[in-house]
């Protein structure tokens, strides 16, 4: 980070190290650099690292310890082969060079390898490994050349905070009580805590919680037995082991199933901390390595490295600004610190200097966690679970059970009674679907008769092929069709709710939001928060509750992030998520249902809000939808939440209403072309690219306006609309981007995309799927992808679904109810 900050022109950078460089945990790193990861951002970061390390020799004249030997990732089960094919498809979209090999071909690349049980292997020629001490030395030399001061043998005694912002660091060197002991202070408006396993302790000096969990990790090194230095690195996740050459022998490491936390109040207080060898715990990994490399059976282990590593509750990095302004964190690298170091330095420096990094780093943003991350018990339980399952295949939609349940809606008890399949997000228990809605095969189908060859036959309750069918229930289809034909009742209490009020609220939100918010009280505006590059930092609705009071509703996991972003724009934000339950009643019978339990006028317009009573419950009813059906989001104080759910269920059941979950929501929003932030829309995409130009106000200035105007071919603006009747990725009245988000309909409805699949046009790589799924109301397999200017409905592409190329047509949006009559008109 010091090196990259200096490269961006910062001339006063100090790096403080408690011991000597690398003597925390870096010195004992195994140094693997494997570029292909499960997320595009982490892959990009490690690809950047792999490119930077060889350049360091040229930049500094020092050897950075890079061994570009390539890497093999083995698959020994059918499930792992499927995962490998998905990863290979994703790698193509990243521009990552890789090849899918047979087991025999893998054995040829590594002659010592037993490959008879290897079904496939990924070969990544850009992978390799690093010598940690040499890399740190080269980076330090480069930083010093650019003016960075590096102070070793110096500890942080305190972090000074005033007015919610960092103001400086109190430092000390020498031995306390001795003549050489010295204390002094450094004024600083930017401080980064990058203390690895000790980051939590350092953060607490400023009252900040950084949920890093030190876990003991072990590897061994054998005696030399003629292993060539050109030998590629190997990962064998089915057998939880990895290895590489070291000094003519082999270094063997693994992720054990029963990890142990390093419980200490002062982690890394001493340099080069290690623990006694624990070979019984390492037995499974060693036996796996011996099966894979039989020659290991006759070798001696000459070194055991058993040291601490910094893990996190979800196995992802902890990056970004903390709740103290100007105090940043970069920690929790889960054994991948060296691989990602270059990329971390890049994104952190850009973030600090420019306000946002080039890549979408929300999945690594420290602010993805809520207040519950302060709990050491919660963090430890999640981190242990993440470590122990690190090499397991994680299927899309798979739910982990550690440290659950934690946050629950007032209606949770009713959901459990109805056989809810719960998922978890940001600590909240959320209904994926209700198993009580799963129909037996003997029940009559509510769908219309099918014609010969009608592709809808794949949707008639049949399990999708491939990974999409692994975590699946026919209940999801029933919930979608019930919402289409009668009504669905959805619990969205977990959605984050923020309030901005007081003098200057409107002015401040007008600067922060791309949409026009100066509308009458009771108006709802769909809008985005943009960064200085015009990228979408948040996607939310804003309801004007009074002249000087606004409520913002955003995704469950995004509340902390979005609130911090708004506070960074000078706004006073209150998180009121827990104060309100929220149930969504959507469908053509919604008016009849709500009207039976409310005497208030319910005919107010779309994108409007009104206070009503439902039974005895005070409710804020908002005419807005994320599924493309008539209805409301119904907010009430949390203490009324259970009563409101029971009231709506009693009123709705006679009308055919079904309780429904988030899988149904996702299916229906795909049919309507409603974008999902973090998937279809990210900080790397602009509203115009995402087909959200209708939400950009043409009559005001806002953060990101200049970048939008500069980056797109100009066209006449039109006033910002409410949530669209139809989303168009190529509106003739909005600036024309070089790429746009398009809807794809797959030819084979049994092939369902889950996100990340490669898209080819004319046989050449063109894009990747941002999100996908099955639309049960239209009976089509749907995917979204960014495609270049000039693409139009009717064009043909191919989508790679687990190694199979499936034809797809670019479709006009939305697929369901193109005129949005079902959303805007009162049901007859």
Tab-separated table of C-alpha atoms in Angstrom, residues 74-78 80-81 117-120 236 238-239 292:
chain	number	residue	atom	x	y	z
A	74	UNK	CA	-7.093	-31.141	-9.715
A	75	UNK	CA	-10.614	-32.570	-9.877
A	76	UNK	CA	-11.201	-36.158	-8.743
A	77	UNK	CA	-15.012	-36.250	-8.481
A	78	UNK	CA	-17.789	-35.485	-10.988
A	80	UNK	CA	-15.392	-31.084	-8.782
A	81	UNK	CA	-15.189	-31.457	-12.564
A	117	UNK	CA	-8.076	-40.905	-10.209
A	118	UNK	CA	-7.792	-37.367	-11.619
A	119	UNK	CA	-10.795	-36.749	-13.872
A	120	UNK	CA	-9.704	-33.283	-14.999
A	236	UNK	CA	-6.050	-30.927	-4.737
A	238	UNK	CA	-11.041	-32.881	-2.967
A	239	UNK	CA	-8.281	-34.069	-0.644
A	292	UNK	CA	-1.031	-37.886	-4.683
